[in-house]
Short mmCIF file of C-alpha atoms in Angstrom, two decimals:
data_model
loop_
_atom_site.label_atom_id
_atom_site.label_comp_id
_atom_site.label_asym_id
_atom_site.label_seq_id
_atom_site.Cartn_x
_atom_site.Cartn_y
_atom_site.Cartn_z
CA MET X 1 16.34 -25.67 -21.02
CA GLU X 2 18.16 -22.44 -20.63
CA THR X 3 16.78 -19.63 -22.75
CA THR X 4 18.38 -16.51 -24.18
CA VAL X 5 16.50 -14.50 -21.54
CA ASP X 6 17.89 -16.75 -18.78
CA ARG X 7 21.44 -16.28 -20.09
CA LYS X 8 21.08 -12.61 -20.30
CA LEU X 9 19.67 -12.29 -16.89
CA GLY X 10 22.38 -14.55 -15.47
CA SER X 11 24.94 -12.38 -17.13
CA ARG X 12 23.46 -9.20 -15.58
CA ILE X 13 23.24 -10.76 -12.08
CA LYS X 14 26.85 -12.01 -12.36
CA LYS X 15 28.10 -8.65 -13.47
CA THR X 16 26.26 -6.86 -10.60
CA GLN X 17 27.52 -9.29 -7.93
CA GLU X 18 31.10 -9.05 -9.25
CA GLY X 19 30.85 -5.31 -9.03
CA VAL X 20 29.81 -5.50 -5.39
CA ARG X 21 32.63 -7.85 -4.64
CA GLU X 22 35.18 -5.55 -6.45
CA ARG X 23 34.02 -2.52 -4.50
CA GLU X 24 34.21 -4.39 -1.21
CA ALA X 25 37.71 -5.57 -1.99
CA LYS X 26 38.73 -2.07 -2.95
CA TYR X 27 37.54 -0.46 0.19
CA SER X 28 39.07 -3.31 2.27
CA GLU X 29 42.56 -2.78 0.62
CA GLU X 30 42.25 0.90 1.39
CA GLY X 31 41.19 0.32 5.03
CA LEU X 32 37.76 1.95 4.46
CA GLU X 33 34.40 0.75 5.50
CA MET X 34 32.00 -0.31 2.63
CA GLU X 35 29.21 2.25 2.24
CA LEU X 36 25.64 1.59 1.72
CA LYS X 37 25.13 -0.78 -1.24
CA VAL X 38 21.38 -0.44 -1.80
CA LEU X 39 19.08 2.37 -0.84
CA MET X 40 15.39 1.60 -1.35
CA ILE X 41 13.18 4.65 -1.09
CA GLY X 42 9.35 4.00 -0.76
CA MET X 43 6.61 6.51 -1.30
CA ASP X 44 3.05 5.36 -0.62
CA GLY X 45 0.30 5.99 -3.24
CA VAL X 46 2.44 7.30 -6.17
CA LYS X 47 3.47 6.33 -9.68
CA ALA X 48 6.06 7.49 -12.15
CA GLU X 49 3.54 10.09 -13.70
CA THR X 50 3.04 11.59 -10.22
CA PHE X 51 6.60 13.27 -10.78
CA GLU X 52 5.77 14.76 -14.15
CA ARG X 53 4.11 17.84 -12.81
CA GLY X 54 7.18 19.87 -12.97
CA TRP X 55 7.49 20.09 -9.21
CA THR X 56 10.15 17.31 -8.57
CA PRO X 57 12.97 17.68 -10.95
CA PHE X 58 15.46 15.43 -9.11
CA LEU X 59 12.92 12.54 -8.81
CA LYS X 60 11.88 12.84 -12.50
CA SER X 61 15.62 12.65 -13.49
CA LEU X 62 16.04 9.53 -11.48
CA ILE X 63 12.90 8.05 -13.14
CA ASP X 64 13.83 9.17 -16.64
CA ASN X 65 17.44 7.80 -16.45
CA GLY X 66 16.46 4.70 -14.55
CA SER X 67 15.08 1.28 -15.48
CA ARG X 68 11.26 1.24 -14.94
CA LEU X 69 9.04 -1.93 -14.51
CA MET X 70 5.26 -1.78 -15.58
CA LEU X 71 3.57 -3.74 -12.96
CA LYS X 72 -0.11 -4.20 -12.00
CA GLU X 73 -1.27 -4.70 -8.37
CA ASP X 74 -4.58 -6.43 -7.77
CA LEU X 75 -5.18 -3.98 -4.90
CA ILE X 76 -6.38 -6.87 -2.64
CA SER X 77 -2.83 -7.96 -1.80
CA ARG X 78 -0.91 -5.39 0.33
CA GLY X 79 1.96 -4.04 -1.88
CA TRP X 80 4.37 -3.37 0.99
CA SER X 81 4.06 -6.87 2.16
CA GLU X 82 4.84 -8.17 -1.23
CA ILE X 83 8.11 -6.13 -1.30
CA MET X 84 8.98 -7.31 2.30
CA THR X 85 8.32 -11.07 1.79
CA GLY X 86 8.52 -11.68 -1.90
CA LYS X 87 5.12 -13.36 -1.51
CA HIS X 88 1.56 -12.64 -2.63
CA ALA X 89 -1.24 -12.38 -0.14
CA ILE X 90 -2.50 -15.82 -1.21
CA GLU X 91 0.44 -17.07 0.63
CA THR X 92 0.84 -14.64 3.42
CA GLY X 93 -2.69 -13.46 4.25
CA ALA X 94 -1.69 -9.81 3.85
CA LEU X 95 -5.05 -8.46 2.55
CA TYR X 96 -6.15 -4.82 2.81
CA GLU X 97 -9.34 -6.24 4.30
CA GLY X 98 -10.86 -9.61 4.39
CA PRO X 99 -12.79 -12.14 6.51
CA VAL X 100 -11.83 -13.76 9.73
CA ALA X 101 -13.29 -16.99 8.17
CA ASP X 102 -14.36 -18.49 11.52
CA GLY X 103 -17.87 -19.61 10.32
CA THR X 104 -19.24 -16.02 10.60
CA LEU X 105 -19.21 -12.93 8.47
CA THR X 106 -16.75 -11.04 10.76
CA TRP X 107 -14.48 -8.68 8.77
CA THR X 108 -11.26 -7.07 9.40
CA ASP X 109 -8.74 -4.70 7.94
CA LYS X 110 -6.06 -5.47 10.45
CA PHE X 111 -2.80 -7.06 9.43
CA LYS X 112 0.65 -7.16 10.76
CA LEU X 113 3.79 -8.93 9.69
CA GLY X 114 3.64 -11.26 12.62
CA ASP X 115 0.27 -12.61 11.31
CA ILE X 116 2.04 -14.38 8.41
CA PRO X 117 2.01 -18.15 8.97
CA GLY X 118 5.59 -19.59 8.87
CA LEU X 119 7.11 -16.18 9.29
CA GLY X 120 10.92 -16.53 9.74
CA THR X 121 11.11 -20.20 8.41
CA ARG X 122 8.90 -20.81 5.39
CA ILE X 123 8.65 -16.98 4.63
CA LYS X 124 11.63 -14.80 5.48
CA PRO X 125 11.36 -11.02 5.39
CA LEU X 126 13.86 -9.17 3.44
CA TRP X 127 15.86 -8.03 6.35
CA GLN X 128 16.12 -11.55 7.72
CA MET X 129 17.38 -12.87 4.38
CA LEU X 130 19.95 -10.16 4.00
CA ASN X 131 21.14 -10.54 7.56
CA GLU X 132 21.55 -14.28 6.97
CA ARG X 133 23.61 -13.38 3.89
CA GLY X 134 25.89 -11.23 6.04
CA TYR X 135 24.51 -7.70 5.33
CA ARG X 136 23.58 -5.06 7.89
CA VAL X 137 20.24 -3.59 7.35
CA GLY X 138 18.51 -0.22 8.29
CA VAL X 139 14.75 -0.11 7.89
CA MET X 140 12.47 2.82 8.68
CA ASN X 141 8.74 3.41 8.60
CA VAL X 142 7.66 0.26 6.53
CA PRO X 143 3.97 -0.33 7.24
CA THR X 144 2.52 -3.33 9.17
CA THR X 145 5.97 -4.18 10.79
CA TYR X 146 4.95 -3.44 14.37
CA PRO X 147 6.43 -4.51 16.66
CA ALA X 148 10.02 -4.00 15.33
CA PRO X 149 11.87 -7.16 14.78
CA GLU X 150 15.46 -7.73 16.03
CA VAL X 151 17.97 -7.28 13.15
CA ASP X 152 21.65 -6.85 12.71
CA GLY X 153 21.36 -3.08 12.13
CA PHE X 154 18.42 -0.76 13.14
CA PHE X 155 14.66 -0.97 12.63
CA VAL X 156 11.94 1.63 13.23
CA SER X 157 8.38 0.38 12.50
CA GLY X 158 5.75 2.24 10.66
CA GLY X 159 2.23 2.92 11.93
CA GLY X 160 -0.98 1.05 10.99
CA GLY X 161 -1.81 -2.48 9.98
CA GLY X 162 -2.45 -3.41 13.65
CA GLY X 163 0.21 -1.26 15.14
CA PRO X 164 -0.42 2.22 16.76
CA VAL X 165 -0.81 5.28 14.52
CA SER X 166 0.98 7.68 16.80
CA GLN X 167 3.31 10.66 16.66
CA GLU X 168 6.04 9.45 18.97
CA ALA X 169 7.95 6.25 18.69
CA GLY X 170 7.41 3.67 21.45
CA ALA X 171 9.83 1.03 22.66
CA GLU X 172 8.19 -1.79 20.61
CA GLN X 173 8.54 0.23 17.47
CA CYS X 174 12.31 0.38 17.74
CA HIS X 175 15.30 -1.89 17.59
CA PRO X 176 17.76 -1.71 19.19
CA LYS X 177 16.10 -0.85 22.46
CA GLY X 178 16.50 2.69 23.60
CA LEU X 179 16.48 3.92 20.09
CA GLU X 180 13.15 5.46 20.79
CA ASN X 181 14.64 7.92 23.29
CA TRP X 182 17.05 9.17 20.59
CA LEU X 183 14.21 9.59 18.05
CA HIS X 184 12.20 11.45 20.63
CA ASP X 185 14.91 13.86 21.43
CA MET X 186 15.53 14.66 17.70
CA GLY X 187 11.75 15.16 17.22
CA TYR X 188 11.02 12.18 14.96
CA ILE X 189 7.38 11.67 13.93
CA VAL X 190 6.11 8.12 13.35
CA ASP X 191 2.88 9.00 11.57
CA GLU X 192 0.40 11.81 10.83
CA ARG X 193 -2.81 11.03 8.86
CA MET X 194 -5.91 12.85 8.24
CA PRO X 195 -7.62 12.05 11.49
CA SER X 196 -4.76 13.40 13.48
CA LEU X 197 -4.02 16.30 11.20
CA LEU X 198 -7.65 17.40 10.99
CA ALA X 199 -9.60 16.03 14.08
CA GLU X 200 -6.85 16.34 16.66
CA LYS X 201 -4.88 19.31 15.37
CA GLY X 202 -7.44 21.22 13.37
CA LEU X 203 -4.92 21.94 10.56
CA TYR X 204 -7.62 22.91 7.97
CA ALA X 205 -5.53 25.65 6.25
CA PRO X 206 -3.56 23.99 3.39
CA THR X 207 -0.22 25.60 4.49
CA ALA X 208 -0.56 24.31 8.00
CA PHE X 209 -1.67 20.89 6.83
CA PHE X 210 1.38 20.46 4.49
CA ASP X 211 3.74 22.03 6.98
CA ARG X 212 3.13 19.30 9.41
CA LEU X 213 3.69 16.69 6.76
CA GLU X 214 6.87 18.35 5.61
CA GLU X 215 8.13 18.39 9.27
CA MET X 216 7.51 14.68 9.44
CA ASN X 217 9.42 13.98 6.24
CA GLN X 218 12.29 16.33 7.37
CA LYS X 219 12.85 14.51 10.66
CA ARG X 220 12.49 11.07 9.01
CA THR X 221 15.21 11.92 6.41
CA GLU X 222 17.53 13.23 9.04
CA ALA X 223 17.06 10.26 11.26
CA PHE X 224 17.62 7.71 8.52
CA ILE X 225 20.81 9.29 7.32
CA ASP X 226 22.17 9.54 10.81
CA LEU X 227 21.23 5.97 11.76
CA ALA X 228 22.44 4.42 8.55
CA ASN X 229 25.79 5.92 8.95
CA ARG X 230 25.99 5.08 12.74
CA TYR X 231 25.13 1.48 12.18
CA GLU X 232 27.24 1.09 9.12
CA THR X 233 24.31 -0.51 7.11
CA ASP X 234 24.70 -2.29 3.84
CA PHE X 235 20.97 -2.12 2.91
CA GLY X 236 18.67 0.83 3.69
CA PHE X 237 14.89 0.83 3.24
CA ILE X 238 13.05 4.12 4.09
CA VAL X 239 9.30 4.80 3.40
CA TYR X 240 7.59 8.05 3.18
CA LYS X 241 4.09 6.61 3.86
CA SER X 242 1.37 8.97 4.97
CA SER X 243 2.52 12.19 3.39
CA PRO X 244 2.40 11.43 -0.29
CA VAL X 245 -0.69 9.02 -0.10
CA THR X 246 -2.57 11.72 1.85
CA THR X 247 -1.76 14.35 -0.79
CA GLU X 248 -2.70 11.99 -3.61
CA THR X 249 -5.93 11.17 -1.87
CA LEU X 250 -7.04 14.91 -2.21
CA LEU X 251 -4.97 16.55 -5.05
CA PRO X 252 -5.93 14.73 -8.34
CA PRO X 253 -9.55 16.10 -8.65
CA GLU X 254 -8.43 19.66 -8.08
CA LEU X 255 -5.59 19.43 -10.68
CA GLU X 256 -8.18 17.90 -13.15
CA LYS X 257 -10.71 20.65 -12.57
CA ARG X 258 -8.00 23.28 -12.94
CA SER X 259 -6.77 21.62 -16.24
CA ALA X 260 -10.33 21.66 -17.62
CA GLY X 261 -10.90 25.24 -16.73
CA GLN X 262 -13.73 24.45 -14.32
CA LYS X 263 -14.91 26.52 -11.37
CA GLY X 264 -14.62 25.31 -7.81
CA VAL X 265 -10.80 24.77 -7.66
CA ASN X 266 -8.87 25.20 -4.35
CA HIS X 267 -5.90 26.95 -5.79
CA ASP X 268 -4.30 27.50 -2.42
CA PHE X 269 -4.41 23.74 -1.76
CA ILE X 270 -2.68 23.06 -5.09
CA ALA X 271 0.00 25.66 -4.37
CA ALA X 272 0.64 24.16 -0.99
CA ALA X 273 0.81 20.65 -2.53
CA GLU X 274 3.37 21.97 -5.04
CA SER X 275 5.50 23.34 -2.26
CA PHE X 276 5.26 20.08 -0.41
CA TYR X 277 6.38 18.01 -3.42
CA GLN X 278 9.27 20.36 -3.98
CA LYS X 279 10.56 19.87 -0.53
CA LEU X 280 10.02 16.07 -0.70
CA ASP X 281 12.07 16.16 -3.94
CA GLN X 282 14.92 17.89 -1.87
CA LYS X 283 14.68 15.18 0.76
CA ILE X 284 15.04 12.52 -1.84
CA GLU X 285 18.07 14.24 -3.33
CA SER X 286 19.77 14.69 0.07
CA LEU X 287 19.17 10.90 0.68
CA VAL X 288 20.79 9.91 -2.65
CA LYS X 289 23.68 12.27 -2.35
CA ALA X 290 24.30 11.07 1.25
CA PHE X 291 25.04 7.56 -0.11
CA PRO X 292 26.65 8.26 -3.49
CA ARG X 293 27.80 4.63 -4.18
CA ALA X 294 24.37 2.99 -3.44
CA GLU X 295 22.15 1.46 -6.05
CA VAL X 296 18.90 3.42 -5.71
CA LEU X 297 15.37 1.86 -5.97
CA LEU X 298 12.19 3.85 -5.96
CA VAL X 299 9.05 1.92 -5.16
CA SER X 300 5.46 2.35 -4.01
CA ASP X 301 2.62 0.01 -3.03
CA HIS X 302 0.12 1.26 -5.46
CA SER X 303 -0.97 4.55 -7.06
CA MET X 304 -4.09 6.69 -6.79
CA ALA X 305 -6.80 7.83 -9.30
CA THR X 306 -9.75 10.02 -9.25
CA CYS X 307 -12.94 8.06 -8.83
CA ARG X 308 -15.11 8.12 -11.96
CA PHE X 309 -17.53 5.24 -11.21
CA PHE X 310 -18.76 3.23 -8.23
CA VAL X 311 -19.31 -0.42 -8.87
CA ASN X 312 -21.63 -2.44 -6.69
CA ALA X 313 -20.89 -6.23 -7.35
CA ASN X 314 -23.68 -7.23 -4.93
CA THR X 315 -26.20 -5.68 -7.44
CA PHE X 316 -24.86 -8.03 -10.08
CA LEU X 317 -25.12 -10.97 -7.63
CA VAL X 318 -28.75 -10.18 -6.91
CA GLN X 319 -29.50 -9.97 -10.66
CA LYS X 320 -28.08 -13.54 -11.06
CA GLY X 321 -29.95 -14.86 -8.16
CA LEU X 322 -26.98 -15.48 -6.16
CA GLN X 323 -27.77 -13.06 -3.36
CA ILE X 324 -31.05 -12.50 -1.58
CA PRO X 325 -31.24 -8.90 -0.33
CA SER X 326 -32.82 -8.12 3.10
CA SER X 327 -34.70 -4.88 3.26
CA GLY X 328 -34.59 -4.72 7.01
CA ARG X 329 -30.77 -5.04 7.06
CA ARG X 330 -30.49 -2.58 4.21
CA GLY X 331 -32.50 -0.09 6.12
CA LEU X 332 -30.42 -0.47 9.27
CA PHE X 333 -27.15 -0.23 7.34
CA ASP X 334 -28.30 2.95 5.63
CA THR X 335 -29.60 4.44 8.92
CA ILE X 336 -26.23 3.87 10.67
CA LYS X 337 -24.37 5.13 7.76
CA SER X 338 -26.48 8.35 7.64
CA PHE X 339 -26.10 8.74 11.38
CA LYS X 340 -22.32 8.38 11.13
CA HIS X 341 -21.99 11.44 9.04
CA LEU X 342 -23.78 13.49 11.68
CA LEU X 343 -21.21 12.76 14.33
CA PRO X 344 -18.28 15.16 14.87
CA TYR X 345 -15.12 13.96 13.17
CA SER X 346 -13.29 13.54 16.50
CA ILE X 347 -15.95 11.28 17.85
CA LYS X 348 -16.06 9.16 14.77
CA GLN X 349 -12.34 8.59 14.97
CA ARG X 350 -12.49 7.60 18.63
CA LEU X 351 -15.32 5.09 17.74
CA LYS X 352 -13.24 3.67 14.93
CA LYS X 353 -10.41 3.00 17.39
CA ASN X 354 -12.80 0.83 19.48
CA PRO X 355 -12.22 -2.69 17.93
CA ARG X 356 -15.63 -4.13 19.08
CA ILE X 357 -17.56 -1.11 17.46
CA LYS X 358 -15.47 -1.29 14.29
CA SER X 359 -15.85 -4.93 13.99
CA ALA X 360 -19.63 -4.86 14.40
CA TYR X 361 -19.97 -2.12 11.76
CA GLN X 362 -17.64 -3.83 9.21
CA SER X 363 -19.64 -7.15 9.70
CA MET X 364 -23.00 -5.63 8.89
CA VAL X 365 -24.42 -6.99 5.68
CA THR X 366 -27.49 -6.03 3.48
CA PHE X 367 -28.40 -9.64 2.56
CA ASP X 368 -29.94 -12.57 3.96
CA PRO X 369 -26.85 -14.67 5.11
CA SER X 370 -28.74 -17.90 5.18
CA LYS X 371 -29.98 -17.85 1.58
CA THR X 372 -27.23 -15.83 -0.14
CA LYS X 373 -24.69 -17.71 -2.20
CA ALA X 374 -22.15 -15.05 -2.71
CA PHE X 375 -21.38 -11.46 -1.52
CA SER X 376 -18.86 -8.56 -1.67
CA LEU X 377 -18.05 -6.42 1.36
CA THR X 378 -16.39 -3.01 0.70
CA PHE X 379 -15.08 -1.07 3.73
CA SER X 380 -11.68 0.03 2.63
CA ASN X 381 -10.93 2.09 -0.57
CA GLY X 382 -9.01 -0.82 -2.18
CA ALA X 383 -10.41 -3.28 -4.63
CA HIS X 384 -12.78 -5.96 -3.52
CA GLY X 385 -13.63 -9.37 -4.91
CA ILE X 386 -16.47 -11.75 -4.43
CA TYR X 387 -16.72 -14.49 -1.84
CA VAL X 388 -18.79 -17.65 -2.07
CA ASN X 389 -20.84 -17.91 1.13
CA ASP X 390 -19.88 -21.43 2.06
CA GLU X 391 -20.88 -23.11 5.24
CA HIS X 392 -17.24 -23.68 6.54
CA ARG X 393 -15.99 -20.03 6.24
CA PHE X 394 -19.08 -18.01 6.68
CA GLY X 395 -21.89 -20.32 7.85
CA GLY X 396 -23.65 -19.90 4.52
CA PRO X 397 -25.77 -22.21 2.50
CA VAL X 398 -23.01 -23.33 -0.11
CA SER X 399 -21.24 -26.64 0.67
CA GLU X 400 -17.45 -26.80 0.56
CA SER X 401 -17.66 -29.07 -2.43
CA SER X 402 -19.69 -26.56 -4.49
CA VAL X 403 -17.53 -23.53 -4.02
CA ASP X 404 -15.70 -23.94 -7.34
CA GLU X 405 -18.96 -24.44 -9.15
CA VAL X 406 -20.55 -21.15 -7.84
CA ALA X 407 -17.28 -19.30 -8.40
CA ASP X 408 -17.10 -20.39 -12.05
CA GLN X 409 -20.73 -19.34 -12.35
CA ILE X 410 -19.90 -15.90 -10.98
CA VAL X 411 -16.90 -15.39 -13.33
CA SER X 412 -18.74 -16.46 -16.57
CA GLY X 413 -21.84 -14.36 -15.76
CA PHE X 414 -19.82 -11.31 -14.69
CA ASN X 415 -17.73 -11.41 -17.90
CA ALA X 416 -20.74 -11.89 -20.05
CA HIS X 417 -22.73 -9.00 -18.47
CA THR X 418 -23.43 -6.13 -20.80
CA VAL X 419 -22.25 -3.60 -18.40
CA SER X 420 -19.02 -5.49 -17.73
CA LYS X 421 -18.33 -5.51 -21.32
CA GLN X 422 -19.18 -1.80 -21.72
CA HIS X 423 -16.80 -0.68 -19.06
CA GLY X 424 -14.00 -3.16 -19.54
CA PHE X 425 -14.54 -5.13 -16.44
CA LEU X 426 -12.93 -8.66 -15.96
CA ALA X 427 -13.53 -11.38 -13.44
CA TYR X 428 -11.25 -14.30 -12.77
CA ARG X 429 -10.66 -17.05 -10.22
CA ARG X 430 -8.32 -16.35 -7.30
CA PRO X 431 -4.57 -17.30 -7.75
CA ASP X 432 -3.53 -20.82 -6.84
CA GLY X 433 -2.88 -21.25 -3.11
CA ASN X 434 -3.41 -24.02 -0.72
CA GLY X 435 -2.03 -22.60 2.45
CA GLU X 436 -3.95 -21.87 5.64
CA VAL X 437 -4.57 -18.26 4.61
CA ALA X 438 -5.46 -18.92 0.93
CA SER X 439 -9.14 -19.29 1.86
CA LYS X 440 -9.38 -15.69 3.09
CA PHE X 441 -8.55 -14.46 -0.42
CA PRO X 442 -11.60 -13.64 -2.51
CA ASP X 443 -12.80 -16.56 -4.70
CA VAL X 444 -13.43 -14.27 -7.57
CA VAL X 445 -11.15 -11.32 -8.26
CA LEU X 446 -12.65 -8.30 -10.10
CA ASP X 447 -10.30 -6.45 -12.34
CA LEU X 448 -11.65 -2.90 -13.00
CA PRO X 449 -9.94 -0.09 -14.70
CA ASP X 450 -8.38 2.67 -12.65
CA GLY X 451 -10.92 5.20 -11.50
CA TYR X 452 -13.60 2.43 -10.88
CA GLN X 453 -14.19 2.03 -7.11
CA THR X 454 -15.85 -1.04 -5.77
CA SER X 455 -18.50 0.17 -3.17
CA ASN X 456 -21.86 -0.86 -1.82
CA ARG X 457 -22.86 2.82 -1.33
CA TYR X 458 -25.11 2.97 -4.38
CA SER X 459 -27.74 0.40 -5.55
CA ASP X 460 -26.99 0.40 -9.20
CA PHE X 461 -24.33 -1.96 -10.69
CA VAL X 462 -22.45 1.04 -11.91
CA THR X 463 -22.94 4.56 -10.84
CA LYS X 464 -21.20 7.61 -12.34
CA ALA X 465 -19.17 9.76 -9.90
CA PRO X 466 -18.68 13.27 -11.48
CA LEU X 467 -16.06 15.59 -10.15
CA GLN X 468 -17.35 17.63 -7.34
CA SER X 469 -18.20 21.23 -8.44
CA LYS X 470 -17.26 22.64 -5.00
CA ALA X 471 -13.65 23.43 -4.26
CA LEU X 472 -11.83 21.11 -1.88
CA ASP X 473 -12.30 22.06 1.72
CA LEU X 474 -10.42 20.19 4.29
CA ARG X 475 -13.24 20.52 6.77
CA ASP X 476 -15.46 18.40 4.41
CA MET X 477 -13.15 15.33 4.91
CA LYS X 478 -15.36 14.44 7.81
CA LYS X 479 -17.94 13.46 5.12
CA ASP X 480 -15.54 10.93 3.69
CA PRO X 481 -16.34 11.80 0.01
CA ARG X 482 -14.09 9.06 -1.44
CA THR X 483 -13.29 11.08 -4.57
CA VAL X 484 -9.97 9.28 -5.13
CA GLY X 485 -9.11 5.56 -4.75
CA LYS X 486 -6.25 3.05 -5.10
CA ALA X 487 -4.98 2.51 -8.65
CA HIS X 488 -3.21 -0.52 -9.99
CA GLU X 489 0.26 0.79 -11.19
CA PRO X 490 2.85 1.28 -8.56
CA LEU X 491 6.25 3.17 -8.88
CA VAL X 492 8.93 0.58 -9.59
CA VAL X 493 12.14 2.11 -10.86
CA CYS X 494 15.90 1.04 -10.54
CA ALA X 495 17.52 4.55 -10.77
CA THR X 496 21.03 3.41 -11.09
CA GLY X 497 20.96 0.06 -12.88
CA ASP X 498 18.93 -2.70 -14.47
CA TRP X 499 16.26 -4.84 -12.78
CA LEU X 500 17.72 -8.33 -12.10
CA VAL X 501 14.49 -10.19 -12.83
CA LYS X 502 13.09 -11.74 -16.06
CA ALA X 503 9.66 -11.54 -17.74
CA GLY X 504 7.38 -14.37 -16.83
CA GLU X 505 6.16 -15.73 -13.48
CA ARG X 506 5.36 -13.21 -10.78
CA VAL X 507 6.75 -10.28 -12.69
CA SER X 508 3.28 -8.65 -12.62
CA ASP X 509 3.36 -7.68 -8.89
CA LEU X 510 5.68 -6.19 -6.38
CA THR X 511 7.23 -9.52 -5.31
CA VAL X 512 9.81 -8.83 -8.02
CA VAL X 513 11.51 -6.19 -5.86
CA TYR X 514 12.38 -8.84 -3.28
CA GLN X 515 13.77 -11.19 -6.03
CA HIS X 516 15.87 -8.36 -7.39
CA LEU X 517 17.45 -7.55 -4.14
CA LEU X 518 18.37 -11.19 -3.45
CA ASN X 519 19.99 -11.30 -6.96
CA ALA X 520 21.82 -7.98 -6.35
CA LEU X 521 23.16 -8.95 -2.92
CA PRO X 522 24.61 -12.49 -2.89
CA PRO X 523 25.66 -14.31 0.20
CA ARG X 524 28.88 -12.97 1.52
CA SER X 525 31.84 -15.24 2.03
CA HIS X 526 33.07 -15.48 5.61
#
């Protein structure tokens, strides 16, 4: 039965689609090309409140005057992949990190779009859907999209997720072929992250650090505007990935210390960050003004929050008799971890790029695999759930038929735990999913407040993480302090209209962005 909400949503969709057709007809009558219809601007690691510091007046005006959705990411499923495919990781396998599930405890943080089962048939990326509907697309710097797919329009892959994190674009990162040469000539920078900024270039001074990030953003903005016009694109998607998330990985604790009147504040870093955001604001303004008739969407994959507590789910599992610790493994793990911090940063980064060494480190465990019924591995700074150590996926002692029973035991025990109640923790079973990648998703999801970081670094169930008294020093990043982690609320703002989605199923995560775009851009008549 059609509800009032359904009728209102249908009316909004119809009005939006009619508006698109009217503008197309008007431009056709006047002999003009239709300009960009939708401009989606992505910024990694931010939320709406990021732009309330007084540094970004244009972005704040877009957010204040736009329509904002309040979503909550589980931080296990990759947010950019949800936007690209309209599907959660339970269907795509797009995890920040997870098991290979080949009968061992081998772990990986690698993922690229091509890993999705049924890609192009059962699951169609946004650009494929829009091409099939008759729209030309321009996509730049979206993570995990290496190698660049062939599209009607242009495509420049972002770094990471299995693809190279490099400064210069290679042939496989670009469509059409040869575009990489033009990008090289105009000085385009694919990616710059802390390893390259610090270990390779030694940019430890805040001004030099942010100058390089600003140069990357400047070239990206120029390249996108030029290519979007050259290829006469209807839909544009540009992501500023590394620059904002790198900033938000370092900045929040310094701002909090300054606000509280504490000592040990790096005021030069804050000033350089303010200048960086002012310039990013100007880039966004130039983008929007370059395409004045486009609907503007602002999105991110997650936000960032200062770490207040570390949470070790394995400690809870040991308390419940579901995990048997191994002192020898713990000692080896701690020894390697301590030794790692003695290595020069540049050597550590080279070792991390060796897949065999990285895989061996990530697959190390501190428990007896043959006797342990459940575990949590935590190598990235995202959220981490709990896996039942069954015989099929991990070679563990739990039979496949007993997985649900053990998982239910974990959920009830975790939620009833005094510490969980004190801190507002919640455990729940993984979302429904029967596909070939669903088994790689944690059996139990841990919903922790922002500022709580799942980590096996400390032995207590919950360990307080006070703000560092020492001022931020970029040279200390080699110690990987993890003072900031991913937070649940992404930026999701339609700056120039209404969201064409309704409350209900799947409006809690970023898959709604995909659904909105399909509602806003109906199939063209030929």
